[in-house]
Amino acid sequence: MDKTLINKPHKLNKQHYFSFIVAGTCGFIVDAGVVTILSKFWGMGLVLAKVFSFLLAVTVTWIINRRYTFKYQYNKSLVNEWVHYFLANSVGAIINNSLYIIMIMSVTTAKIYPALAVAIGSLGGMFFNYIASRWWVFKQ
């Protein structure tokens, strides 16, 4: 990240967006991987598997965003910041998980390949999650 972003966080650059997308991609990999492992190999129901996978994915994206995307801002305790991050992304989570459930309940391909439903949900929640993270959790 360049010093312009660190010194003036309101001026975003392509690297800032790229870091957020990388964090989201890592979160998607964790989310899709865990839901697939829990449902296919452990026999867990798709909705319950999504609860566990989503909590882990939120934690992974928080760590990456804290370390790289929004690294200029560390004014909260770790627990307090994680709670704010989780709450700020709860609307994104509602969008994400609603789309996931709609997909697995109505699209046969999504039942066979739940990672597809995870992808649709992830894209649906990504925009709001960025806004909430940028302007509430990691604001300067």
PDB file of C-alpha atoms in Angstrom:
ATOM      1  CA  MET A   1       0.000   0.000   0.000  1.00  0.00           C
ATOM      2  CA  ASP A   2       1.372   3.428  -0.810  1.00  0.00           C
ATOM      3  CA  LYS A   3       1.850   6.293   1.643  1.00  0.00           C
ATOM      4  CA  THR A   4      -0.899   8.339  -0.014  1.00  0.00           C
ATOM      5  CA  LEU A   5      -3.498   5.879   1.227  1.00  0.00           C
ATOM      6  CA  ILE A   6      -1.933   5.635   4.667  1.00  0.00           C
ATOM      7  CA  ASN A   7      -1.710   9.423   5.097  1.00  0.00           C
ATOM      8  CA  LYS A   8      -5.034  10.213   3.414  1.00  0.00           C
ATOM      9  CA  PRO A   9      -7.319   7.197   3.785  1.00  0.00           C
ATOM     10  CA  HIS A  10     -10.252   9.031   2.198  1.00  0.00           C
ATOM     11  CA  LYS A  11      -8.332   8.963  -1.094  1.00  0.00           C
ATOM     12  CA  LEU A  12      -8.572   5.393  -2.243  1.00  0.00           C
ATOM     13  CA  ASN A  13      -6.530   3.820  -4.983  1.00  0.00           C
ATOM     14  CA  LYS A  14      -6.724   0.664  -7.070  1.00  0.00           C
ATOM     15  CA  GLN A  15      -4.513  -1.233  -4.614  1.00  0.00           C
ATOM     16  CA  HIS A  16      -7.020  -0.531  -1.832  1.00  0.00           C
ATOM     17  CA  TYR A  17      -9.887  -2.045  -3.821  1.00  0.00           C
ATOM     18  CA  PHE A  18      -7.663  -4.910  -4.927  1.00  0.00           C
ATOM     19  CA  SER A  19      -6.806  -5.726  -1.291  1.00  0.00           C
ATOM     20  CA  PHE A  20     -10.504  -5.790  -0.403  1.00  0.00           C
ATOM     21  CA  ILE A  21     -11.235  -8.099  -3.338  1.00  0.00           C
ATOM     22  CA  VAL A  22      -8.350 -10.398  -2.340  1.00  0.00           C
ATOM     23  CA  ALA A  23      -9.714 -10.557   1.214  1.00  0.00           C
ATOM     24  CA  GLY A  24     -13.171 -11.347  -0.141  1.00  0.00           C
ATOM     25  CA  THR A  25     -11.762 -14.021  -2.426  1.00  0.00           C
ATOM     26  CA  CYS A  26      -9.968 -15.657   0.483  1.00  0.00           C
ATOM     27  CA  GLY A  27     -13.197 -15.469   2.476  1.00  0.00           C
ATOM     28  CA  PHE A  28     -15.077 -17.089  -0.397  1.00  0.00           C
ATOM     29  CA  ILE A  29     -12.530 -19.935  -0.586  1.00  0.00           C
ATOM     30  CA  VAL A  30     -12.861 -20.548   3.158  1.00  0.00           C
ATOM     31  CA  ASP A  31     -16.660 -20.235   3.034  1.00  0.00           C
ATOM     32  CA  ALA A  32     -17.112 -22.542   0.036  1.00  0.00           C
ATOM     33  CA  GLY A  33     -14.483 -25.007   1.239  1.00  0.00           C
ATOM     34  CA  VAL A  34     -15.873 -25.350   4.746  1.00  0.00           C
ATOM     35  CA  VAL A  35     -19.519 -25.610   3.624  1.00  0.00           C
ATOM     36  CA  THR A  36     -18.508 -28.276   1.097  1.00  0.00           C
ATOM     37  CA  ILE A  37     -16.424 -30.273   3.600  1.00  0.00           C
ATOM     38  CA  LEU A  38     -19.063 -30.093   6.331  1.00  0.00           C
ATOM     39  CA  SER A  39     -21.943 -31.013   4.040  1.00  0.00           C
ATOM     40  CA  LYS A  40     -20.321 -33.555   1.711  1.00  0.00           C
ATOM     41  CA  PHE A  41     -17.880 -35.300   4.036  1.00  0.00           C
ATOM     42  CA  TRP A  42     -19.415 -34.838   7.493  1.00  0.00           C
ATOM     43  CA  GLY A  43     -23.057 -35.070   6.413  1.00  0.00           C
ATOM     44  CA  MET A  44     -24.030 -31.764   7.999  1.00  0.00           C
ATOM     45  CA  GLY A  45     -27.087 -29.991   6.586  1.00  0.00           C
ATOM     46  CA  LEU A  46     -26.362 -27.224   4.089  1.00  0.00           C
ATOM     47  CA  VAL A  47     -27.820 -24.426   6.234  1.00  0.00           C
ATOM     48  CA  LEU A  48     -25.984 -25.433   9.420  1.00  0.00           C
ATOM     49  CA  ALA A  49     -22.759 -25.936   7.450  1.00  0.00           C
ATOM     50  CA  LYS A  50     -23.174 -22.392   6.110  1.00  0.00           C
ATOM     51  CA  VAL A  51     -23.410 -20.967   9.645  1.00  0.00           C
ATOM     52  CA  PHE A  52     -19.996 -22.402  10.553  1.00  0.00           C
ATOM     53  CA  SER A  53     -18.401 -21.590   7.216  1.00  0.00           C
ATOM     54  CA  PHE A  54     -19.643 -18.013   7.287  1.00  0.00           C
ATOM     55  CA  LEU A  55     -18.331 -17.323  10.804  1.00  0.00           C
ATOM     56  CA  LEU A  56     -14.918 -18.609   9.805  1.00  0.00           C
ATOM     57  CA  ALA A  57     -14.957 -16.663   6.525  1.00  0.00           C
ATOM     58  CA  VAL A  58     -15.871 -13.412   8.340  1.00  0.00           C
ATOM     59  CA  THR A  59     -12.936 -13.906  10.686  1.00  0.00           C
ATOM     60  CA  VAL A  60     -10.543 -14.572   7.801  1.00  0.00           C
ATOM     61  CA  THR A  61     -11.663 -11.477   5.880  1.00  0.00           C
ATOM     62  CA  TRP A  62     -11.443  -9.332   9.016  1.00  0.00           C
ATOM     63  CA  ILE A  63      -7.833 -10.434   9.591  1.00  0.00           C
ATOM     64  CA  ILE A  64      -6.840  -9.730   5.984  1.00  0.00           C
ATOM     65  CA  ASN A  65      -8.685  -6.411   5.809  1.00  0.00           C
ATOM     66  CA  ARG A  66      -7.230  -5.318   9.134  1.00  0.00           C
ATOM     67  CA  ARG A  67      -3.703  -6.218   8.087  1.00  0.00           C
ATOM     68  CA  TYR A  68      -3.719  -5.044   4.466  1.00  0.00           C
ATOM     69  CA  THR A  69      -6.777  -3.169   3.202  1.00  0.00           C
ATOM     70  CA  PHE A  70      -7.403  -0.874   6.174  1.00  0.00           C
ATOM     71  CA  LYS A  71      -4.016  -1.126   7.866  1.00  0.00           C
ATOM     72  CA  TYR A  72      -3.849   2.595   8.568  1.00  0.00           C
ATOM     73  CA  GLN A  73      -6.493   2.333  11.286  1.00  0.00           C
ATOM     74  CA  TYR A  74      -5.991   0.429  14.563  1.00  0.00           C
ATOM     75  CA  ASN A  75      -7.871   2.306  17.242  1.00  0.00           C
ATOM     76  CA  LYS A  76      -9.963  -0.497  18.727  1.00  0.00           C
ATOM     77  CA  SER A  77      -9.151  -3.595  20.713  1.00  0.00           C
ATOM     78  CA  LEU A  78      -9.074  -6.760  18.623  1.00  0.00           C
ATOM     79  CA  VAL A  79     -12.274  -8.138  20.119  1.00  0.00           C
ATOM     80  CA  ASN A  80     -14.082  -4.798  19.862  1.00  0.00           C
ATOM     81  CA  GLU A  81     -12.969  -4.353  16.258  1.00  0.00           C
ATOM     82  CA  TRP A  82     -14.004  -7.910  15.316  1.00  0.00           C
ATOM     83  CA  VAL A  83     -17.436  -7.335  16.878  1.00  0.00           C
ATOM     84  CA  HIS A  84     -17.814  -4.061  14.960  1.00  0.00           C
ATOM     85  CA  TYR A  85     -16.677  -5.794  11.777  1.00  0.00           C
ATOM     86  CA  PHE A  86     -19.156  -8.623  12.278  1.00  0.00           C
ATOM     87  CA  LEU A  87     -22.021  -6.230  13.085  1.00  0.00           C
ATOM     88  CA  ALA A  88     -21.182  -3.924  10.184  1.00  0.00           C
ATOM     89  CA  ASN A  89     -21.189  -6.873   7.843  1.00  0.00           C
ATOM     90  CA  SER A  90     -24.408  -8.320   9.237  1.00  0.00           C
ATOM     91  CA  VAL A  91     -26.487  -6.653   6.530  1.00  0.00           C
ATOM     92  CA  GLY A  92     -24.101  -8.114   3.967  1.00  0.00           C
ATOM     93  CA  ALA A  93     -24.479 -11.425   5.772  1.00  0.00           C
ATOM     94  CA  ILE A  94     -28.259 -11.234   5.508  1.00  0.00           C
ATOM     95  CA  ILE A  95     -27.960 -10.550   1.790  1.00  0.00           C
ATOM     96  CA  ASN A  96     -25.305 -13.255   1.410  1.00  0.00           C
ATOM     97  CA  ASN A  97     -27.118 -15.948   3.360  1.00  0.00           C
ATOM     98  CA  SER A  98     -30.555 -15.132   1.937  1.00  0.00           C
ATOM     99  CA  LEU A  99     -29.261 -15.553  -1.588  1.00  0.00           C
ATOM    100  CA  TYR A 100     -27.492 -18.767  -0.547  1.00  0.00           C
ATOM    101  CA  ILE A 101     -30.679 -20.245   0.935  1.00  0.00           C
ATOM    102  CA  ILE A 102     -32.785 -19.171  -2.056  1.00  0.00           C
ATOM    103  CA  MET A 103     -30.267 -20.826  -4.382  1.00  0.00           C
ATOM    104  CA  ILE A 104     -30.036 -24.147  -2.507  1.00  0.00           C
ATOM    105  CA  MET A 105     -33.817 -24.315  -2.162  1.00  0.00           C
ATOM    106  CA  SER A 106     -34.695 -23.463  -5.746  1.00  0.00           C
ATOM    107  CA  VAL A 107     -31.772 -24.360  -8.023  1.00  0.00           C
ATOM    108  CA  THR A 108     -30.905 -28.050  -8.389  1.00  0.00           C
ATOM    109  CA  THR A 109     -27.357 -27.281  -9.510  1.00  0.00           C
ATOM    110  CA  ALA A 110     -26.784 -25.277  -6.315  1.00  0.00           C
ATOM    111  CA  LYS A 111     -27.853 -28.283  -4.220  1.00  0.00           C
ATOM    112  CA  ILE A 112     -25.301 -30.448  -6.012  1.00  0.00           C
ATOM    113  CA  TYR A 113     -22.590 -27.766  -6.015  1.00  0.00           C
ATOM    114  CA  PRO A 114     -23.216 -25.565  -2.960  1.00  0.00           C
ATOM    115  CA  ALA A 115     -20.110 -23.504  -3.770  1.00  0.00           C
ATOM    116  CA  LEU A 116     -22.180 -21.945  -6.583  1.00  0.00           C
ATOM    117  CA  ALA A 117     -24.746 -20.747  -4.056  1.00  0.00           C
ATOM    118  CA  VAL A 118     -21.923 -19.478  -1.827  1.00  0.00           C
ATOM    119  CA  ALA A 119     -20.531 -17.481  -4.778  1.00  0.00           C
ATOM    120  CA  ILE A 120     -23.885 -15.856  -5.565  1.00  0.00           C
ATOM    121  CA  GLY A 121     -24.374 -14.947  -1.911  1.00  0.00           C
ATOM    122  CA  SER A 122     -20.843 -13.616  -1.574  1.00  0.00           C
ATOM    123  CA  LEU A 123     -21.213 -11.310  -4.558  1.00  0.00           C
ATOM    124  CA  GLY A 124     -24.540 -10.080  -3.272  1.00  0.00           C
ATOM    125  CA  GLY A 125     -23.119  -9.046   0.093  1.00  0.00           C
ATOM    126  CA  MET A 126     -19.723  -7.753  -1.070  1.00  0.00           C
ATOM    127  CA  PHE A 127     -20.739  -4.225  -1.991  1.00  0.00           C
ATOM    128  CA  PHE A 128     -22.426  -3.469   1.323  1.00  0.00           C
ATOM    129  CA  ASN A 129     -19.610  -5.101   3.276  1.00  0.00           C
ATOM    130  CA  TYR A 130     -17.069  -2.777   1.674  1.00  0.00           C
ATOM    131  CA  ILE A 131     -19.087   0.344   2.457  1.00  0.00           C
ATOM    132  CA  ALA A 132     -19.694  -0.751   6.061  1.00  0.00           C
ATOM    133  CA  SER A 133     -16.042  -1.646   6.607  1.00  0.00           C
ATOM    134  CA  ARG A 134     -14.714   1.516   5.007  1.00  0.00           C
ATOM    135  CA  TRP A 135     -17.016   3.994   6.723  1.00  0.00           C
ATOM    136  CA  TRP A 136     -17.722   2.407  10.106  1.00  0.00           C
ATOM    137  CA  VAL A 137     -15.311  -0.298  11.210  1.00  0.00           C
ATOM    138  CA  PHE A 138     -12.033   1.076   9.877  1.00  0.00           C
ATOM    139  CA  LYS A 139     -12.895   4.768   9.593  1.00  0.00           C
ATOM    140  CA  GLN A 140     -10.254   7.237  10.628  1.00  0.00           C
TER     141      GLN A 140
END
